[in-house]
Every structure is written in C-alpha cells, then in structure tokens.
Amino acid sequence: MISFNKVSKVFPNRQVALQQVSFEINKGEFVFLVGPSGAGKTTILELITCEEKPTTGMVSVAGRVVNRLKPSQVPYLRRNLGIVFQDFRLLPQKTVYENVAFAMQVVEAPPSLIRRRVPLLLELVGLHRKANDLPQQLSGGEQQRTGLARALANDPLLLLCDEPTGNLDPETAWEIMNLLVQINNSGATILMATHAKNLVDRMKRRVIAIDAGHIVRDDYRGGYS
Ligand code: ADP
C-alpha cells in the first residue's frame, strides 16, 4: 500500500527532514508513526499525499510511484486517501452533514450516492442525531468524529491521521481510537502519527519510530518507547 525506498527529503533552506528512510506498509495494517517534534512525521505524511516530493529515493502509494506523478494525476491519487487532522479543519459555515457531503461533492459523486452514504457514515461515527449542527455546536470529540466521517466519505484505501487525538481529553481520545480500530477491521489501512504514548502502548500495533529524520525502530507489536 505504501512503500518508501531510501527516501531523503531536504527542504530548500537545506533543512534535512528525512534521511534514507525505507519501510513498507501492507494493505490492512494499522501503523503508528511516533517520534519527537521535528522528527519528520509530518514530512512522511506530506510525501504520501504528494504535497511534497522526495529529494532522493522512491515513494509509492496504492501502486503509483508518487515521484513521477504529474500535477494533473495528483487528485486521482488523493481520492484513495482520507486524512484526519489534529485541528479537525471542518468548514465552520456548513453543518455536520454538509461537511461530509462536501467531500463527496468535490469528487463529483452522484447526488443519489451522497444522500445514501452520508447518513451511513454519520451512523458509523455515532453522529446521526447531530447531522444538522454546525461545528461550533459540537464538542471536540464530535468534531473529530465529523472529521473521521469526512475522511471516509470516498471509501479510501488508506487513512492518514496526523495527531488525531492531540486536541482531545483521554476518554474521548480512546473513543476515537476505538472507531479507528473498527474502520481498520473493515479493511482500511491506517497510518497514524501521534505523541499519545498511552494509546500506542495500549494498542500493541506496529510502531515505526522516527528521530531526526531516521527510522530508529520498527516493531510489529510495539509500544511507544
Ligand atoms: P514532525 O511532524 O515529526 O514534528 P516535520 O516533518 O514537521 O516533523 O519536520 C521535520 C524537519 O523538517 C524539522 O526540522 C522541520 O523544521 C523541517 N521542515 C518541515 N517542513 C519544512 C519546510 N516546509 N521547510 C523547511 N523545513 C521544514
């Protein structure tokens, strides 16, 4: 599903973000990406979404070599990806329903499919009763559930999560974590960058640890440290 082969990333200001990073993530895996601030986690996610290109080495995602994609091909790659952000990034003027529906509208999904799918997604994340609320009327956990429903709107092969529990209290974070497990069990591959040591330790999933641009550990039943 994802393959990094000797990937280095040097930003134009000569900041070295990744050095010779290699790993593979197979379909259906649930992988944590951990490491201190500045280690290179976000850069890895940005290489997967094609927001950045590797300086050297090869990145491939869902069977496509990302290095060689033309700008016009990037939207097709992104259709296979769902992204969940730490700060939710919901559209404040749109309701919960509309936020999720919008993700389908931008890829020109048929309206009949949108009308069928959005209620199912809201049911999945436990928000069907809040469909008509605006983000500001929701708790942090509910906003992240909306973000999760939106990320799943186009049935992605791969769900990328960048500190999805970073703004949530421990109990709410655990609820979101359980939803992610449920989503993984139904087939989506998940890569989650996080600082949440207790969640990572509790989950006993694969952990890729990165420090100063290098992979320092890749454990299949790992903990945070
Ligand atoms: P993390 O997500 O683990 O906190 P990042 O991937 O954001 O780490 O950053 C890795 C390194 O690359 C850091 O030293 C950071 O300052 C640098 N970096 C990230 N993005 C840029 C950029 N656009 N321009 C220059 N340096 C960057």
XYZ file of N, CA, C and O in Angstrom, residues 71-182:
448
model
N 1.214 16.842 -12.005
C 0.242 17.549 -11.161
C -1.203 17.155 -11.471
O -2.027 17.023 -10.569
N -1.498 16.894 -12.753
C -2.883 16.550 -13.121
C -3.300 15.179 -12.584
O -4.488 14.874 -12.507
N -2.307 14.348 -12.191
C -2.638 13.000 -11.688
C -2.812 12.971 -10.171
O -3.329 11.991 -9.628
N -2.362 14.047 -9.507
C -2.375 14.057 -8.035
C -3.796 13.875 -7.470
O -3.988 13.098 -6.533
N -4.812 14.552 -8.039
C -6.162 14.357 -7.475
C -6.615 12.901 -7.508
O -7.333 12.459 -6.602
N -6.177 12.132 -8.520
C -6.581 10.720 -8.590
C -5.937 9.915 -7.474
O -6.553 9.015 -6.906
N -4.675 10.258 -7.145
C -4.024 9.608 -6.003
C -4.782 9.951 -4.720
O -5.098 9.078 -3.910
N -5.110 11.234 -4.578
C -5.721 11.682 -3.310
C -7.100 11.078 -3.089
O -7.562 10.999 -1.957
N -7.752 10.667 -4.149
C -9.068 10.027 -3.975
C -8.971 8.733 -3.201
O -9.961 8.262 -2.652
N -7.785 8.133 -3.189
C -7.596 6.890 -2.434
C -7.246 7.146 -0.975
O -7.071 6.206 -0.212
N -7.090 8.416 -0.619
C -6.634 8.767 0.729
C -7.708 9.505 1.503
O -8.386 10.370 0.951
N -7.821 9.177 2.799
C -8.619 10.002 3.704
C -7.654 10.593 4.708
O -6.702 9.921 5.111
N -7.882 11.841 5.087
C -6.944 12.475 6.013
C -7.699 13.050 7.214
O -8.717 13.726 7.046
N -7.178 12.759 8.411
C -7.756 13.275 9.650
C -6.708 14.158 10.311
O -5.557 13.742 10.468
N -7.113 15.375 10.677
C -6.162 16.355 11.209
C -6.351 16.543 12.717
O -7.456 16.373 13.238
N -5.304 16.984 13.371
C -5.386 17.274 14.811
C -6.429 18.368 15.092
O -7.185 18.297 16.048
N -6.438 19.398 14.234
C -7.323 20.549 14.481
C -8.621 20.458 13.664
O -9.235 21.475 13.369
N -9.016 19.264 13.282
C -10.306 18.920 12.660
C -10.503 19.512 11.255
O -10.945 18.840 10.354
N -10.241 20.817 11.108
C -10.375 21.507 9.812
C -11.743 21.330 9.162
O -11.852 21.032 7.974
N -12.791 21.519 9.955
C -14.148 21.476 9.400
C -14.498 22.843 8.819
O -13.916 23.856 9.221
N -15.445 22.856 7.896
C -15.906 24.137 7.347
C -16.932 24.708 8.330
O -17.977 24.086 8.574
N -16.640 25.871 8.919
C -17.458 26.352 10.038
C -18.892 26.738 9.668
O -19.775 26.684 10.506
N -19.112 27.099 8.385
C -20.464 27.530 7.982
C -21.328 26.362 7.533
O -22.487 26.545 7.187
N -20.747 25.172 7.465
C -21.512 24.012 6.994
C -21.858 23.103 8.167
O -21.085 23.007 9.128
N -23.004 22.451 8.062
C -23.414 21.508 9.109
C -22.552 20.247 9.037
O -21.784 20.056 8.086
N -22.743 19.395 10.044
C -22.050 18.102 10.065
C -22.335 17.354 8.757
O -21.415 16.891 8.075
N -23.612 17.263 8.412
C -23.996 16.570 7.172
C -23.287 17.191 5.973
O -22.707 16.488 5.134
N -23.337 18.527 5.901
C -22.781 19.213 4.723
C -21.259 19.077 4.642
O -20.690 18.995 3.552
N -20.594 19.051 5.812
C -19.141 18.867 5.797
C -18.763 17.532 5.160
O -17.812 17.453 4.392
N -19.524 16.493 5.505
C -19.215 15.161 4.966
C -19.623 15.092 3.491
O -18.866 14.610 2.641
N -20.810 15.637 3.193
C -21.301 15.609 1.803
C -20.357 16.375 0.874
O -20.123 15.960 -0.269
N -19.784 17.467 1.393
C -18.911 18.309 0.565
C -17.706 17.517 0.032
O -17.298 17.680 -1.121
N -17.169 16.633 0.882
C -16.016 15.817 0.458
C -16.388 14.936 -0.734
O -15.545 14.625 -1.572
N -17.647 14.550 -0.809
C -18.099 13.731 -1.942
C -18.424 14.617 -3.148
O -18.176 14.238 -4.292
N -18.958 15.803 -2.874
C -19.290 16.717 -3.987
C -18.043 17.137 -4.752
O -18.065 17.210 -5.971
N -16.926 17.377 -4.035
C -15.729 17.856 -4.739
C -15.151 16.786 -5.680
O -14.453 17.126 -6.619
N -15.464 15.506 -5.432
C -15.017 14.494 -6.397
C -16.164 14.102 -7.339
O -16.094 13.082 -8.023
N -17.192 14.930 -7.332
C -18.321 14.767 -8.261
C -19.040 13.432 -8.117
O -19.426 12.796 -9.106
N -19.224 13.023 -6.851
C -20.038 11.816 -6.601
C -21.496 12.144 -6.953
O -21.932 13.274 -6.758
N -22.251 11.175 -7.465
C -23.650 11.451 -7.805
C -24.459 11.808 -6.553
O -24.266 11.177 -5.499
N -25.364 12.793 -6.666
C -26.164 13.213 -5.502
C -26.901 12.058 -4.831
O -27.016 12.026 -3.601
N -27.350 11.084 -5.616
C -28.092 9.965 -5.008
C -27.171 9.150 -4.092
O -27.584 8.693 -3.029
N -25.905 9.007 -4.498
C -24.936 8.277 -3.670
C -24.646 9.070 -2.389
O -24.565 8.512 -1.298
N -24.518 10.386 -2.548
C -24.249 11.241 -1.382
C -25.397 11.116 -0.376
O -25.169 10.923 0.822
N -26.629 11.171 -0.871
C -27.799 11.088 0.027
C -27.875 9.747 0.747
O -28.325 9.664 1.886
N -27.392 8.707 0.090
C -27.410 7.384 0.722
C -26.252 7.206 1.703
O -26.394 6.646 2.772
N -25.061 7.703 1.296
C -23.846 7.368 2.038
C -23.641 8.233 3.293
O -23.192 7.725 4.324
N -23.959 9.522 3.208
C -23.645 10.400 4.347
C -24.358 9.936 5.630
O -23.706 9.832 6.681
N -25.655 9.601 5.574
C -26.282 9.128 6.825
C -25.618 7.866 7.375
O -25.504 7.715 8.597
N -25.164 6.979 6.493
C -24.489 5.763 6.963
C -23.181 6.104 7.677
O -22.838 5.516 8.706
N -22.445 7.069 7.099
C -21.178 7.478 7.716
C -21.430 8.127 9.078
O -20.700 7.885 10.043
N -22.483 8.953 9.151
C -22.780 9.627 10.430
C -23.225 8.607 11.479
O -22.915 8.738 12.661
N -23.915 7.588 11.035
C -24.316 6.494 11.931
C -23.064 5.774 12.448
O -22.918 5.508 13.634
N -22.128 5.503 11.532
C -20.890 4.795 11.881
C -20.122 5.533 12.983
O -19.605 4.911 13.913
N -20.060 6.852 12.879
C -19.290 7.607 13.884
C -20.179 8.083 15.039
O -19.723 8.832 15.912
N -21.452 7.664 15.043
C -22.349 7.984 16.153
C -22.822 9.423 16.172
O -23.062 9.995 17.236
N -22.980 10.022 14.998
C -23.367 11.439 14.954
C -24.673 11.682 14.206
O -24.967 12.834 13.858
N -25.451 10.620 13.967
C -26.646 10.804 13.131
C -27.619 11.816 13.734
O -28.325 12.481 13.016
N -27.609 11.953 15.055
C -28.535 12.919 15.667
C -28.028 14.357 15.582
O -28.725 15.289 15.924
N -26.779 14.521 15.179
C -26.188 15.868 15.128
C -25.995 16.345 13.694
O -25.270 17.311 13.462
N -26.625 15.668 12.762
C -26.383 15.942 11.340
C -26.562 17.413 10.980
O -25.850 17.943 10.125
N -27.503 18.082 11.656
C -27.801 19.466 11.264
C -27.108 20.501 12.141
O -27.355 21.695 12.000
N -26.230 20.059 13.029
C -25.494 21.003 13.876
C -24.303 21.593 13.129
O -23.738 20.956 12.244
N -23.923 22.791 13.532
C -22.706 23.402 12.995
C -21.529 22.979 13.876
O -21.715 22.676 15.063
N -20.300 22.965 13.317
C -19.134 22.551 14.113
C -19.028 23.256 15.464
O -18.675 22.630 16.464
N -19.362 24.546 15.520
C -19.203 25.279 16.785
C -20.142 24.782 17.876
O -19.934 25.053 19.060
N -21.188 24.031 17.481
C -22.121 23.487 18.470
C -21.664 22.133 19.004
O -22.321 21.546 19.844
N -20.542 21.641 18.494
C -20.091 20.293 18.840
C -18.935 20.309 19.835
O -18.158 21.262 19.879
N -18.804 19.209 20.583
C -17.616 19.017 21.426
C -16.430 18.665 20.525
O -16.608 18.341 19.339
N -15.227 18.698 21.092
C -14.033 18.325 20.323
C -14.143 16.918 19.762
O -13.831 16.666 18.601
N -14.626 15.998 20.587
C -14.758 14.606 20.152
C -15.733 14.486 18.985
O -15.498 13.739 18.031
N -16.839 15.240 19.084
C -17.832 15.195 17.995
C -17.267 15.816 16.719
O -17.541 15.343 15.614
N -16.463 16.875 16.891
C -15.844 17.472 15.696
C -14.901 16.470 15.038
O -14.850 16.352 13.817
N -14.161 15.720 15.875
C -13.246 14.760 15.271
C -13.995 13.593 14.640
O -13.561 13.048 13.621
N -15.145 13.219 15.216
C -15.966 12.181 14.584
C -16.441 12.652 13.213
O -16.510 11.866 12.261
N -16.776 13.950 13.128
C -17.181 14.512 11.831
C -16.000 14.448 10.861
O -16.155 14.068 9.692
N -14.803 14.793 11.366
C -13.602 14.744 10.534
C -13.335 13.332 10.025
O -12.910 13.128 8.887
N -13.641 12.373 10.881
C -13.432 10.968 10.521
C -14.449 10.541 9.450
O -14.097 9.882 8.464
N -15.709 10.930 9.643
C -16.743 10.602 8.638
C -16.366 11.237 7.300
O -16.493 10.608 6.243
N -15.877 12.467 7.345
C -15.475 13.146 6.100
C -14.309 12.406 5.435
O -14.301 12.210 4.216
N -13.333 11.986 6.254
C -12.160 11.285 5.698
C -12.573 9.967 5.029
O -11.922 9.506 4.106
N -13.672 9.372 5.529
C -14.115 8.082 4.985
C -15.095 8.229 3.829
O -15.508 7.242 3.228
N -15.462 9.483 3.524
C -16.587 9.725 2.605
C -16.402 9.020 1.266
O -17.346 8.480 0.716
N -15.184 9.032 0.751
C -14.970 8.452 -0.574
C -14.349 7.060 -0.509
O -13.683 6.628 -1.445
N -14.589 6.388 0.627
C -14.176 4.996 0.804
C -12.685 4.803 0.498
O -12.317 4.049 -0.404
N -11.812 5.517 1.240
C -10.380 5.494 0.902
C -9.730 4.148 1.201
O -10.156 3.433 2.106
N -8.673 3.836 0.441
C -7.881 2.640 0.719
C -7.019 2.870 1.947
O -6.661 1.951 2.668
N -6.659 4.127 2.135
C -5.675 4.472 3.161
C -6.159 5.683 3.958
O -6.567 6.692 3.372
N -6.118 5.543 5.284
C -6.499 6.654 6.155
C -5.231 7.169 6.848
O -4.549 6.409 7.542
N -4.925 8.450 6.620
C -3.762 9.071 7.250
C -4.268 9.941 8.382
O -5.167 10.765 8.178
N -3.699 9.772 9.572
C -4.168 10.542 10.717
C -2.972 11.274 11.315
O -1.990 10.637 11.690
N -3.064 12.607 11.368
C -1.963 13.400 11.909
C -2.355 13.898 13.292
O -3.127 14.849 13.414
N -1.897 13.232 14.328
C -2.233 13.574 15.720
C -3.747 13.705 15.925
O -4.215 14.735 16.432
N -4.530 12.695 15.543
C -5.990 12.875 15.563
C -6.568 13.046 16.961
O -7.689 13.533 17.107
N -5.815 12.641 17.990
C -6.338 12.763 19.355
C -5.636 13.878 20.120
O -5.865 14.043 21.315
N -4.804 14.647 19.422
C -3.981 15.663 20.087
C -4.767 16.746 20.812
O -4.272 17.329 21.769
N -5.992 17.029 20.359
C -6.789 18.080 20.997
C -7.924 17.521 21.841
O -8.875 18.234 22.154
N -7.832 16.237 22.207
C -8.955 15.608 22.910
C -8.536 15.113 24.291
O -7.374 14.768 24.506
N -9.516 15.056 25.223
C -9.209 14.515 26.545
C -9.029 12.989 26.413
O -9.464 12.393 25.426
N -8.396 12.351 27.411
C -8.032 10.927 27.263
C -9.212 10.013 26.935
O -9.093 9.121 26.105
N -10.361 10.244 27.577
C -11.506 9.356 27.339
C -12.019 9.492 25.904
O -12.289 8.497 25.222
N -12.124 10.742 25.444
C -12.595 10.991 24.075
C -11.581 10.455 23.072
O -11.943 9.894 22.039
N -10.292 10.623 23.395
C -9.231 10.110 22.518
C -9.382 8.602 22.354
O -9.260 8.063 21.256
N -9.697 7.924 23.454
C -9.843 6.472 23.400
C -11.049 6.072 22.544
O -11.010 5.090 21.802
N -12.128 6.864 22.614
C -13.303 6.584 21.773
C -12.950 6.708 20.287
O -13.349 5.883 19.471
N -12.188 7.746 19.956
C -11.778 7.943 18.553
C -10.880 6.775 18.120
O -11.011 6.228 17.030
N -9.989 6.378 19.051
C -9.094 5.252 18.769
C -9.901 3.990 18.459
O -9.597 3.256 17.516
N -10.954 3.745 19.237
C -11.789 2.559 19.009
C -12.502 2.625 17.664
O -12.676 1.601 16.998
N -12.903 3.824 17.276
C -13.516 3.976 15.950
C -12.506 3.653 14.855
O -12.839 2.999 13.866
N -11.261 4.101 15.063
C -10.218 3.817 14.066
C -9.985 2.310 13.946
O -9.797 1.792 12.848
N -10.020 1.620 15.087
C -9.845 0.155 15.056
C -10.974 -0.485 14.256
O -10.753 -1.360 13.414
N -12.196 -0.014 14.507
C -13.372 -0.534 13.785
C -13.210 -0.309 12.273
O -13.496 -1.192 11.469
